[in-house]
Amino acid sequence: MTSARDQGPSPAELLGLAVSAAREAADLVARGREGAGEHVGTKSSPVDVVTAVDAASEELLVGRLLAARPDDGVLGEEGAAREGSSGVRWIVDPIDGTVNFLYDVPAYGVSVAAEVHGTVRAGVVLNVATGELFTATDGGGARLAAPGRPERRLRAGRPPSLEQTLVATGFGYRAEQRRAQGRVVAELLPRVRDIRRFGSAALDLCAVAAGRVDAYYELGLNPWDHAAGALVAAEAGAVVTGLRGTPVGQPMVIAAAPSVAGPFADLVAELHP
Ligand code: IPD
Ligand code: CA
């Protein structure tokens, strides 16, 4: 007989821990906004920035998660990488939308996902600037808790056609990749309602979940960019896929309202060589 303990933590337990760690990290990020420009480094290219606050937020997240669950693994954007022994791995983005954070554009968030034996079971994306908290558990639906408003269940939109589909996307940091991504957007734009570029992949996926855009695609994301947001989108009824049958994020993340998911994925595949 298998006991509840053998089955490991429930998605709801993992979500509770993810939310409390994300809230603390978001407070730290909010306090760091004023001096954000003071300690800025670069990573993969001169436009791929990292601030001291990114590093501090990741340290806090990893510290809180492992203090509560010392046998878990961790993967983080700013270098956290630890094999665990429990079957649970936390995938964290300490600030998704670092360029927005730097410029005070109110779309940057803390993203925390809990993967159990390789499958994401719980995820939270907290927009630091607005306080909007997007959460999901595998099979338990997606929710938005916004300051001063009752928590609500999220449902992806229902655009009637591809021509009326509002699409979010993003671009990588390397010049060559951007050139290629720009060519794809130029072809896509006349075939959909319009394009949005918010600057945070995690929040883009939550925007699909909330029906604020109808679809999103991006090439070349890392797991921390999409792990939590993809679960939020999927649990809100969006169809989340990779490119031409490849796994999500390898190398593409596509999330779309079910009414246009097939034609949208076909269009992205047609335009991406
Ligand atoms: C970036 C953002 C951006 C996306 C990039 C990501 P970062 O993450 O999610 O929207 O277009 O591909 O790298 O660098 O702000 O954590
Ligand atoms: Ca990111």
PDB file of C-alpha atoms and ligand atoms in Angstrom:
ATOM      1  CA  MET A   1       0.000   0.000   0.000  1.00  0.00           C
ATOM      2  CA  THR A   2       1.280   3.498  -0.844  1.00  0.00           C
ATOM      3  CA  SER A   3       0.945   6.121   1.837  1.00  0.00           C
ATOM      4  CA  ALA A   4       0.413   9.838   1.141  1.00  0.00           C
ATOM      5  CA  ARG A   5       3.969  10.359   2.389  1.00  0.00           C
ATOM      6  CA  ASP A   6       5.436   8.005  -0.255  1.00  0.00           C
ATOM      7  CA  GLN A   7       3.583   9.918  -2.946  1.00  0.00           C
ATOM      8  CA  GLY A   8       5.478  13.074  -2.026  1.00  0.00           C
ATOM      9  CA  PRO A   9       4.124  16.587  -1.540  1.00  0.00           C
ATOM     10  CA  SER A  10       0.838  17.607  -3.134  1.00  0.00           C
ATOM     11  CA  PRO A  11       0.804  20.358  -5.790  1.00  0.00           C
ATOM     12  CA  ALA A  12      -1.143  22.528  -3.311  1.00  0.00           C
ATOM     13  CA  GLU A  13       1.603  22.169  -0.675  1.00  0.00           C
ATOM     14  CA  LEU A  14       4.265  23.044  -3.219  1.00  0.00           C
ATOM     15  CA  LEU A  15       2.236  26.018  -4.405  1.00  0.00           C
ATOM     16  CA  GLY A  16       1.887  27.332  -0.861  1.00  0.00           C
ATOM     17  CA  LEU A  17       5.645  27.324  -0.403  1.00  0.00           C
ATOM     18  CA  ALA A  18       6.211  28.826  -3.870  1.00  0.00           C
ATOM     19  CA  VAL A  19       3.796  31.677  -3.126  1.00  0.00           C
ATOM     20  CA  SER A  20       5.341  32.571   0.218  1.00  0.00           C
ATOM     21  CA  ALA A  21       8.886  32.539  -1.225  1.00  0.00           C
ATOM     22  CA  ALA A  22       7.768  34.560  -4.272  1.00  0.00           C
ATOM     23  CA  ARG A  23       6.065  37.163  -2.064  1.00  0.00           C
ATOM     24  CA  GLU A  24       9.231  37.662  -0.028  1.00  0.00           C
ATOM     25  CA  ALA A  25      11.358  37.885  -3.167  1.00  0.00           C
ATOM     26  CA  ALA A  26       8.901  40.358  -4.716  1.00  0.00           C
ATOM     27  CA  ASP A  27       9.209  42.610  -1.633  1.00  0.00           C
ATOM     28  CA  LEU A  28      12.987  42.528  -1.992  1.00  0.00           C
ATOM     29  CA  VAL A  29      12.751  43.330  -5.730  1.00  0.00           C
ATOM     30  CA  ALA A  30      10.320  46.205  -5.055  1.00  0.00           C
ATOM     31  CA  ARG A  31      12.677  47.689  -2.461  1.00  0.00           C
ATOM     32  CA  GLY A  32      15.558  47.406  -4.953  1.00  0.00           C
ATOM     33  CA  ARG A  33      13.792  49.241  -7.797  1.00  0.00           C
ATOM     34  CA  GLU A  34      15.000  52.711  -6.826  1.00  0.00           C
ATOM     35  CA  GLY A  35      18.696  51.806  -7.040  1.00  0.00           C
ATOM     36  CA  ALA A  36      18.228  49.263  -9.858  1.00  0.00           C
ATOM     37  CA  GLY A  37      20.642  50.988 -12.221  1.00  0.00           C
ATOM     38  CA  GLU A  38      23.543  51.056  -9.771  1.00  0.00           C
ATOM     39  CA  HIS A  39      24.968  47.549 -10.153  1.00  0.00           C
ATOM     40  CA  VAL A  40      24.245  46.328 -13.646  1.00  0.00           C
ATOM     41  CA  GLY A  41      26.218  43.642 -15.456  1.00  0.00           C
ATOM     42  CA  THR A  42      25.701  41.894 -18.780  1.00  0.00           C
ATOM     43  CA  LYS A  43      25.423  38.221 -19.710  1.00  0.00           C
ATOM     44  CA  SER A  44      24.976  36.708 -23.192  1.00  0.00           C
ATOM     45  CA  SER A  45      25.169  40.069 -25.029  1.00  0.00           C
ATOM     46  CA  PRO A  46      25.504  43.795 -24.190  1.00  0.00           C
ATOM     47  CA  VAL A  47      21.686  44.087 -23.989  1.00  0.00           C
ATOM     48  CA  ASP A  48      21.229  41.020 -21.751  1.00  0.00           C
ATOM     49  CA  VAL A  49      21.390  42.747 -18.370  1.00  0.00           C
ATOM     50  CA  VAL A  50      21.549  41.470 -14.809  1.00  0.00           C
ATOM     51  CA  THR A  51      21.326  43.579 -11.668  1.00  0.00           C
ATOM     52  CA  ALA A  52      22.436  42.972  -8.103  1.00  0.00           C
ATOM     53  CA  VAL A  53      18.737  42.634  -7.266  1.00  0.00           C
ATOM     54  CA  ASP A  54      18.356  39.635  -9.626  1.00  0.00           C
ATOM     55  CA  ALA A  55      21.123  37.864  -7.700  1.00  0.00           C
ATOM     56  CA  ALA A  56      19.732  38.818  -4.282  1.00  0.00           C
ATOM     57  CA  SER A  57      16.221  37.702  -5.245  1.00  0.00           C
ATOM     58  CA  GLU A  58      17.504  34.330  -6.442  1.00  0.00           C
ATOM     59  CA  GLU A  59      19.522  33.860  -3.252  1.00  0.00           C
ATOM     60  CA  LEU A  60      16.442  34.590  -1.169  1.00  0.00           C
ATOM     61  CA  LEU A  61      14.229  32.230  -3.180  1.00  0.00           C
ATOM     62  CA  VAL A  62      16.704  29.360  -3.040  1.00  0.00           C
ATOM     63  CA  GLY A  63      17.302  29.957   0.673  1.00  0.00           C
ATOM     64  CA  ARG A  64      13.581  29.880   1.519  1.00  0.00           C
ATOM     65  CA  LEU A  65      12.754  26.881  -0.652  1.00  0.00           C
ATOM     66  CA  LEU A  66      15.634  24.746   0.570  1.00  0.00           C
ATOM     67  CA  ALA A  67      15.148  25.751   4.194  1.00  0.00           C
ATOM     68  CA  ALA A  68      11.656  24.270   3.950  1.00  0.00           C
ATOM     69  CA  ARG A  69      12.601  21.305   1.745  1.00  0.00           C
ATOM     70  CA  PRO A  70      16.347  20.589   2.021  1.00  0.00           C
ATOM     71  CA  ASP A  71      16.348  17.519  -0.254  1.00  0.00           C
ATOM     72  CA  ASP A  72      14.943  19.299  -3.319  1.00  0.00           C
ATOM     73  CA  GLY A  73      16.829  20.345  -6.442  1.00  0.00           C
ATOM     74  CA  VAL A  74      16.944  23.889  -7.825  1.00  0.00           C
ATOM     75  CA  LEU A  75      17.527  25.555 -11.182  1.00  0.00           C
ATOM     76  CA  GLY A  76      17.733  29.338 -11.355  1.00  0.00           C
ATOM     77  CA  GLU A  77      18.477  31.957 -14.004  1.00  0.00           C
ATOM     78  CA  GLU A  78      21.363  33.484 -12.070  1.00  0.00           C
ATOM     79  CA  GLY A  79      23.243  30.231 -11.592  1.00  0.00           C
ATOM     80  CA  ALA A  80      21.479  28.183  -8.938  1.00  0.00           C
ATOM     81  CA  ALA A  81      21.831  24.541  -9.950  1.00  0.00           C
ATOM     82  CA  ARG A  82      21.486  21.747  -7.454  1.00  0.00           C
ATOM     83  CA  GLU A  83      20.570  18.119  -7.848  1.00  0.00           C
ATOM     84  CA  GLY A  84      18.143  17.009  -5.189  1.00  0.00           C
ATOM     85  CA  SER A  85      17.139  13.585  -3.956  1.00  0.00           C
ATOM     86  CA  SER A  86      13.404  14.131  -3.326  1.00  0.00           C
ATOM     87  CA  GLY A  87      12.173  14.152  -6.951  1.00  0.00           C
ATOM     88  CA  VAL A  88      11.150  17.819  -6.596  1.00  0.00           C
ATOM     89  CA  ARG A  89      13.058  20.535  -8.445  1.00  0.00           C
ATOM     90  CA  TRP A  90      12.336  24.244  -8.157  1.00  0.00           C
ATOM     91  CA  ILE A  91      12.767  26.314 -11.314  1.00  0.00           C
ATOM     92  CA  VAL A  92      13.094  30.000 -10.456  1.00  0.00           C
ATOM     93  CA  ASP A  93      13.402  33.250 -12.349  1.00  0.00           C
ATOM     94  CA  PRO A  94      14.258  35.885  -9.716  1.00  0.00           C
ATOM     95  CA  ILE A  95      13.194  38.743 -12.026  1.00  0.00           C
ATOM     96  CA  ASP A  96      11.620  37.920 -15.364  1.00  0.00           C
ATOM     97  CA  GLY A  97      11.623  41.150 -17.335  1.00  0.00           C
ATOM     98  CA  THR A  98      14.880  42.545 -15.994  1.00  0.00           C
ATOM     99  CA  VAL A  99      15.009  45.255 -18.681  1.00  0.00           C
ATOM    100  CA  ASN A 100      11.543  46.435 -17.615  1.00  0.00           C
ATOM    101  CA  PHE A 101      12.732  46.414 -13.993  1.00  0.00           C
ATOM    102  CA  LEU A 102      15.694  48.582 -14.957  1.00  0.00           C
ATOM    103  CA  TYR A 103      13.512  51.081 -16.854  1.00  0.00           C
ATOM    104  CA  ASP A 104      10.606  51.011 -14.359  1.00  0.00           C
ATOM    105  CA  VAL A 105       8.190  49.583 -16.933  1.00  0.00           C
ATOM    106  CA  PRO A 106       5.591  47.832 -14.731  1.00  0.00           C
ATOM    107  CA  ALA A 107       5.882  44.313 -16.177  1.00  0.00           C
ATOM    108  CA  TYR A 108       8.482  42.312 -14.298  1.00  0.00           C
ATOM    109  CA  GLY A 109       7.892  39.367 -12.053  1.00  0.00           C
ATOM    110  CA  VAL A 110       9.170  36.646  -9.818  1.00  0.00           C
ATOM    111  CA  SER A 111       8.520  33.187 -11.244  1.00  0.00           C
ATOM    112  CA  VAL A 112       8.669  29.950  -9.238  1.00  0.00           C
ATOM    113  CA  ALA A 113       7.734  26.500 -10.543  1.00  0.00           C
ATOM    114  CA  ALA A 114       7.814  23.153  -8.752  1.00  0.00           C
ATOM    115  CA  GLU A 115       8.648  20.220 -10.956  1.00  0.00           C
ATOM    116  CA  VAL A 116       7.988  16.707  -9.614  1.00  0.00           C
ATOM    117  CA  HIS A 117       9.880  13.924 -11.415  1.00  0.00           C
ATOM    118  CA  GLY A 118      10.271  16.183 -14.456  1.00  0.00           C
ATOM    119  CA  THR A 119       6.688  17.520 -14.693  1.00  0.00           C
ATOM    120  CA  VAL A 120       5.686  20.990 -13.489  1.00  0.00           C
ATOM    121  CA  ARG A 121       2.942  20.547 -10.867  1.00  0.00           C
ATOM    122  CA  ALA A 122       2.700  24.038  -9.361  1.00  0.00           C
ATOM    123  CA  GLY A 123       3.631  27.514 -10.533  1.00  0.00           C
ATOM    124  CA  VAL A 124       3.448  31.125  -9.442  1.00  0.00           C
ATOM    125  CA  VAL A 125       4.214  34.329 -11.315  1.00  0.00           C
ATOM    126  CA  LEU A 126       4.010  37.508  -9.249  1.00  0.00           C
ATOM    127  CA  ASN A 127       4.094  40.851 -11.062  1.00  0.00           C
ATOM    128  CA  VAL A 128       6.146  42.928  -8.633  1.00  0.00           C
ATOM    129  CA  ALA A 129       4.988  46.290  -9.972  1.00  0.00           C
ATOM    130  CA  THR A 130       1.226  45.588  -9.929  1.00  0.00           C
ATOM    131  CA  GLY A 131       0.989  42.952  -7.185  1.00  0.00           C
ATOM    132  CA  GLU A 132      -0.907  40.594  -9.491  1.00  0.00           C
ATOM    133  CA  LEU A 133      -0.377  37.003  -8.386  1.00  0.00           C
ATOM    134  CA  PHE A 134      -0.926  34.276 -10.984  1.00  0.00           C
ATOM    135  CA  THR A 135      -0.999  30.714  -9.652  1.00  0.00           C
ATOM    136  CA  ALA A 136      -1.735  27.240 -10.940  1.00  0.00           C
ATOM    137  CA  THR A 137      -1.540  23.615  -9.895  1.00  0.00           C
ATOM    138  CA  ASP A 138      -1.589  20.679 -12.235  1.00  0.00           C
ATOM    139  CA  GLY A 139      -5.255  19.754 -12.666  1.00  0.00           C
ATOM    140  CA  GLY A 140      -6.364  22.413 -10.163  1.00  0.00           C
ATOM    141  CA  GLY A 141      -6.896  25.370 -12.504  1.00  0.00           C
ATOM    142  CA  ALA A 142      -5.283  28.796 -12.742  1.00  0.00           C
ATOM    143  CA  ARG A 143      -6.096  31.823 -10.614  1.00  0.00           C
ATOM    144  CA  LEU A 144      -5.373  35.533 -10.403  1.00  0.00           C
ATOM    145  CA  ALA A 145      -5.307  37.376  -7.085  1.00  0.00           C
ATOM    146  CA  ALA A 146      -4.960  41.116  -7.595  1.00  0.00           C
ATOM    147  CA  PRO A 147      -4.747  43.696  -4.810  1.00  0.00           C
ATOM    148  CA  GLY A 148      -8.211  44.983  -3.879  1.00  0.00           C
ATOM    149  CA  ARG A 149     -10.043  42.492  -6.093  1.00  0.00           C
ATOM    150  CA  PRO A 150     -11.567  39.082  -5.385  1.00  0.00           C
ATOM    151  CA  GLU A 151      -9.470  36.150  -6.544  1.00  0.00           C
ATOM    152  CA  ARG A 152     -10.733  34.735  -9.821  1.00  0.00           C
ATOM    153  CA  ARG A 153     -10.367  31.654 -11.975  1.00  0.00           C
ATOM    154  CA  LEU A 154      -8.589  32.317 -15.271  1.00  0.00           C
ATOM    155  CA  ARG A 155      -9.875  31.332 -18.702  1.00  0.00           C
ATOM    156  CA  ALA A 156      -8.030  31.839 -21.971  1.00  0.00           C
ATOM    157  CA  GLY A 157      -9.792  33.932 -24.632  1.00  0.00           C
ATOM    158  CA  ARG A 158     -11.995  32.763 -27.517  1.00  0.00           C
ATOM    159  CA  PRO A 159     -10.929  34.631 -30.648  1.00  0.00           C
ATOM    160  CA  PRO A 160     -13.118  33.632 -33.597  1.00  0.00           C
ATOM    161  CA  SER A 161     -10.292  33.488 -36.153  1.00  0.00           C
ATOM    162  CA  LEU A 162      -6.566  33.877 -36.671  1.00  0.00           C
ATOM    163  CA  GLU A 163      -7.178  37.301 -38.207  1.00  0.00           C
ATOM    164  CA  GLN A 164      -8.675  38.410 -34.879  1.00  0.00           C
ATOM    165  CA  THR A 165      -5.984  36.895 -32.684  1.00  0.00           C
ATOM    166  CA  LEU A 166      -3.965  39.294 -30.523  1.00  0.00           C
ATOM    167  CA  VAL A 167      -0.438  37.878 -30.279  1.00  0.00           C
ATOM    168  CA  ALA A 168       2.341  38.471 -27.751  1.00  0.00           C
ATOM    169  CA  THR A 169       5.921  37.530 -28.436  1.00  0.00           C
ATOM    170  CA  GLY A 170       9.438  38.292 -27.303  1.00  0.00           C
ATOM    171  CA  PHE A 171      12.955  38.368 -28.640  1.00  0.00           C
ATOM    172  CA  GLY A 172      16.235  36.836 -27.487  1.00  0.00           C
ATOM    173  CA  TYR A 173      19.320  38.868 -26.679  1.00  0.00           C
ATOM    174  CA  ARG A 174      21.681  37.893 -29.514  1.00  0.00           C
ATOM    175  CA  ALA A 175      21.643  40.147 -32.591  1.00  0.00           C
ATOM    176  CA  GLU A 176      21.454  37.304 -35.130  1.00  0.00           C
ATOM    177  CA  GLN A 177      18.520  35.680 -33.347  1.00  0.00           C
ATOM    178  CA  ARG A 178      16.712  39.014 -33.152  1.00  0.00           C
ATOM    179  CA  ARG A 179      17.162  39.574 -36.893  1.00  0.00           C
ATOM    180  CA  ALA A 180      15.534  36.193 -37.584  1.00  0.00           C
ATOM    181  CA  GLN A 181      12.755  36.825 -35.031  1.00  0.00           C
ATOM    182  CA  GLY A 182      12.089  40.245 -36.563  1.00  0.00           C
ATOM    183  CA  ARG A 183      11.643  38.662 -40.003  1.00  0.00           C
ATOM    184  CA  VAL A 184       9.054  36.253 -38.573  1.00  0.00           C
ATOM    185  CA  VAL A 185       7.107  39.061 -36.869  1.00  0.00           C
ATOM    186  CA  ALA A 186       7.064  41.059 -40.119  1.00  0.00           C
ATOM    187  CA  GLU A 187       5.299  38.131 -41.827  1.00  0.00           C
ATOM    188  CA  LEU A 188       2.997  37.405 -38.891  1.00  0.00           C
ATOM    189  CA  LEU A 189       1.762  40.951 -38.297  1.00  0.00           C
ATOM    190  CA  PRO A 190      -0.444  41.280 -41.423  1.00  0.00           C
ATOM    191  CA  ARG A 191      -2.095  37.926 -40.650  1.00  0.00           C
ATOM    192  CA  VAL A 192      -3.259  38.537 -37.049  1.00  0.00           C
ATOM    193  CA  ARG A 193      -5.090  41.266 -35.113  1.00  0.00           C
ATOM    194  CA  ASP A 194      -1.891  42.862 -33.752  1.00  0.00           C
ATOM    195  CA  ILE A 195       1.350  42.187 -31.875  1.00  0.00           C
ATOM    196  CA  ARG A 196       2.311  42.984 -28.253  1.00  0.00           C
ATOM    197  CA  ARG A 197       5.836  42.848 -26.761  1.00  0.00           C
ATOM    198  CA  PHE A 198       5.522  43.205 -22.994  1.00  0.00           C
ATOM    199  CA  GLY A 199       9.068  42.132 -22.058  1.00  0.00           C
ATOM    200  CA  SER A 200       8.452  39.229 -19.666  1.00  0.00           C
ATOM    201  CA  ALA A 201       7.860  35.741 -21.013  1.00  0.00           C
ATOM    202  CA  ALA A 202       6.373  34.589 -17.696  1.00  0.00           C
ATOM    203  CA  LEU A 203       3.848  37.435 -17.701  1.00  0.00           C
ATOM    204  CA  ASP A 204       3.137  36.916 -21.430  1.00  0.00           C
ATOM    205  CA  LEU A 205       2.019  33.369 -20.643  1.00  0.00           C
ATOM    206  CA  CYS A 206      -0.133  34.651 -17.778  1.00  0.00           C
ATOM    207  CA  ALA A 207      -1.609  37.214 -20.186  1.00  0.00           C
ATOM    208  CA  VAL A 208      -2.736  34.312 -22.410  1.00  0.00           C
ATOM    209  CA  ALA A 209      -4.273  32.695 -19.329  1.00  0.00           C
ATOM    210  CA  ALA A 210      -6.166  35.893 -18.471  1.00  0.00           C
ATOM    211  CA  GLY A 211      -7.399  36.486 -22.035  1.00  0.00           C
ATOM    212  CA  ARG A 212      -5.379  39.714 -22.261  1.00  0.00           C
ATOM    213  CA  VAL A 213      -3.813  38.343 -25.404  1.00  0.00           C
ATOM    214  CA  ASP A 214      -5.054  35.372 -27.405  1.00  0.00           C
ATOM    215  CA  ALA A 215      -1.726  33.734 -28.191  1.00  0.00           C
ATOM    216  CA  TYR A 216       1.992  33.905 -27.481  1.00  0.00           C
ATOM    217  CA  TYR A 217       5.049  32.377 -29.037  1.00  0.00           C
ATOM    218  CA  GLU A 218       8.751  32.779 -28.439  1.00  0.00           C
ATOM    219  CA  LEU A 219      11.867  31.003 -29.616  1.00  0.00           C
ATOM    220  CA  GLY A 220      14.860  30.220 -27.432  1.00  0.00           C
ATOM    221  CA  LEU A 221      13.472  30.669 -23.923  1.00  0.00           C
ATOM    222  CA  ASN A 222      15.088  29.021 -20.919  1.00  0.00           C
ATOM    223  CA  PRO A 223      13.120  26.785 -18.509  1.00  0.00           C
ATOM    224  CA  TRP A 224      12.944  29.527 -15.837  1.00  0.00           C
ATOM    225  CA  ASP A 225      11.238  31.895 -18.311  1.00  0.00           C
ATOM    226  CA  HIS A 226       8.323  29.565 -19.035  1.00  0.00           C
ATOM    227  CA  ALA A 227       8.052  26.799 -16.397  1.00  0.00           C
ATOM    228  CA  ALA A 228       5.499  28.503 -14.127  1.00  0.00           C
ATOM    229  CA  GLY A 229       3.756  30.633 -16.772  1.00  0.00           C
ATOM    230  CA  ALA A 230       3.181  27.676 -19.108  1.00  0.00           C
ATOM    231  CA  LEU A 231       1.332  25.821 -16.341  1.00  0.00           C
ATOM    232  CA  VAL A 232      -0.785  28.922 -15.629  1.00  0.00           C
ATOM    233  CA  ALA A 233      -1.665  29.188 -19.344  1.00  0.00           C
ATOM    234  CA  ALA A 234      -2.427  25.469 -19.712  1.00  0.00           C
ATOM    235  CA  GLU A 235      -4.562  25.400 -16.562  1.00  0.00           C
ATOM    236  CA  ALA A 236      -6.544  28.345 -17.930  1.00  0.00           C
ATOM    237  CA  GLY A 237      -7.410  26.219 -20.953  1.00  0.00           C
ATOM    238  CA  ALA A 238      -4.777  27.486 -23.389  1.00  0.00           C
ATOM    239  CA  VAL A 239      -3.074  24.958 -25.633  1.00  0.00           C
ATOM    240  CA  VAL A 240       0.653  24.977 -24.834  1.00  0.00           C
ATOM    241  CA  THR A 241       2.958  23.255 -27.317  1.00  0.00           C
ATOM    242  CA  GLY A 242       6.379  23.279 -28.909  1.00  0.00           C
ATOM    243  CA  LEU A 243       7.130  23.730 -32.605  1.00  0.00           C
ATOM    244  CA  ARG A 244       6.032  20.951 -34.995  1.00  0.00           C
ATOM    245  CA  GLY A 245       5.544  18.397 -32.231  1.00  0.00           C
ATOM    246  CA  THR A 246       8.754  19.114 -30.279  1.00  0.00           C
ATOM    247  CA  PRO A 247       8.514  19.471 -26.484  1.00  0.00           C
ATOM    248  CA  VAL A 248       7.510  22.858 -25.044  1.00  0.00           C
ATOM    249  CA  GLY A 249      10.489  25.218 -25.019  1.00  0.00           C
ATOM    250  CA  GLN A 250      12.703  23.078 -27.221  1.00  0.00           C
ATOM    251  CA  PRO A 251      13.183  25.402 -28.956  1.00  0.00           C
ATOM    252  CA  MET A 252       9.804  27.170 -28.992  1.00  0.00           C
ATOM    253  CA  VAL A 253       6.962  27.902 -26.601  1.00  0.00           C
ATOM    254  CA  ILE A 254       3.545  28.379 -28.191  1.00  0.00           C
ATOM    255  CA  ALA A 255       0.463  29.085 -26.071  1.00  0.00           C
ATOM    256  CA  ALA A 256      -2.872  29.865 -27.659  1.00  0.00           C
ATOM    257  CA  ALA A 257      -6.585  30.012 -26.966  1.00  0.00           C
ATOM    258  CA  PRO A 258      -8.126  26.674 -28.025  1.00  0.00           C
ATOM    259  CA  SER A 259     -10.310  28.290 -30.713  1.00  0.00           C
ATOM    260  CA  VAL A 260      -7.231  29.254 -32.767  1.00  0.00           C
ATOM    261  CA  ALA A 261      -4.519  26.978 -31.368  1.00  0.00           C
ATOM    262  CA  GLY A 262      -4.226  24.701 -34.419  1.00  0.00           C
ATOM    263  CA  PRO A 263      -4.071  27.417 -37.094  1.00  0.00           C
ATOM    264  CA  PHE A 264      -1.817  29.565 -34.894  1.00  0.00           C
ATOM    265  CA  ALA A 265       0.732  26.783 -34.357  1.00  0.00           C
ATOM    266  CA  ASP A 266       0.623  26.028 -38.094  1.00  0.00           C
ATOM    267  CA  LEU A 267       1.258  29.683 -38.914  1.00  0.00           C
ATOM    268  CA  VAL A 268       4.214  29.923 -36.517  1.00  0.00           C
ATOM    269  CA  ALA A 269       5.643  26.691 -37.986  1.00  0.00           C
ATOM    270  CA  GLU A 270       5.164  28.007 -41.535  1.00  0.00           C
ATOM    271  CA  LEU A 271       7.029  31.232 -40.748  1.00  0.00           C
ATOM    272  CA  HIS A 272       9.852  29.686 -38.709  1.00  0.00           C
ATOM    273  CA  PRO A 273      12.389  28.014 -40.987  1.00  0.00           C
TER     274      PRO A 273
HETATM  275  C1  IPD B   1      13.571  37.658 -20.792  1.00  0.00           C
HETATM  276  C2  IPD B   1      12.132  38.082 -20.846  1.00  0.00           C
HETATM  277  C3  IPD B   1      11.782  38.520 -22.238  1.00  0.00           C
HETATM  278  C4  IPD B   1      12.040  37.450 -23.269  1.00  0.00           C
HETATM  279  C5  IPD B   1      13.484  36.988 -23.177  1.00  0.00           C
HETATM  280  C6  IPD B   1      13.816  36.538 -21.755  1.00  0.00           C
HETATM  281  P1  IPD B   1      14.832  38.107 -18.453  1.00  0.00           P
HETATM  282  O1  IPD B   1      13.913  37.205 -19.477  1.00  0.00           O
HETATM  283  O2  IPD B   1      11.297  37.015 -20.462  1.00  0.00           O
HETATM  284  O3  IPD B   1      10.408  38.858 -22.377  1.00  0.00           O
HETATM  285  O4  IPD B   1      11.771  37.955 -24.553  1.00  0.00           O
HETATM  286  O5  IPD B   1      13.638  35.905 -24.078  1.00  0.00           O
HETATM  287  O6  IPD B   1      15.170  36.131 -21.693  1.00  0.00           O
HETATM  288  O7  IPD B   1      16.169  38.216 -19.093  1.00  0.00           O
HETATM  289  O8  IPD B   1      14.157  39.413 -18.326  1.00  0.00           O
HETATM  290  O9  IPD B   1      14.807  37.290 -17.204  1.00  0.00           O
HETATM  291 CA    CA B   2      13.674  35.388 -17.615  1.00  0.00          CA
END
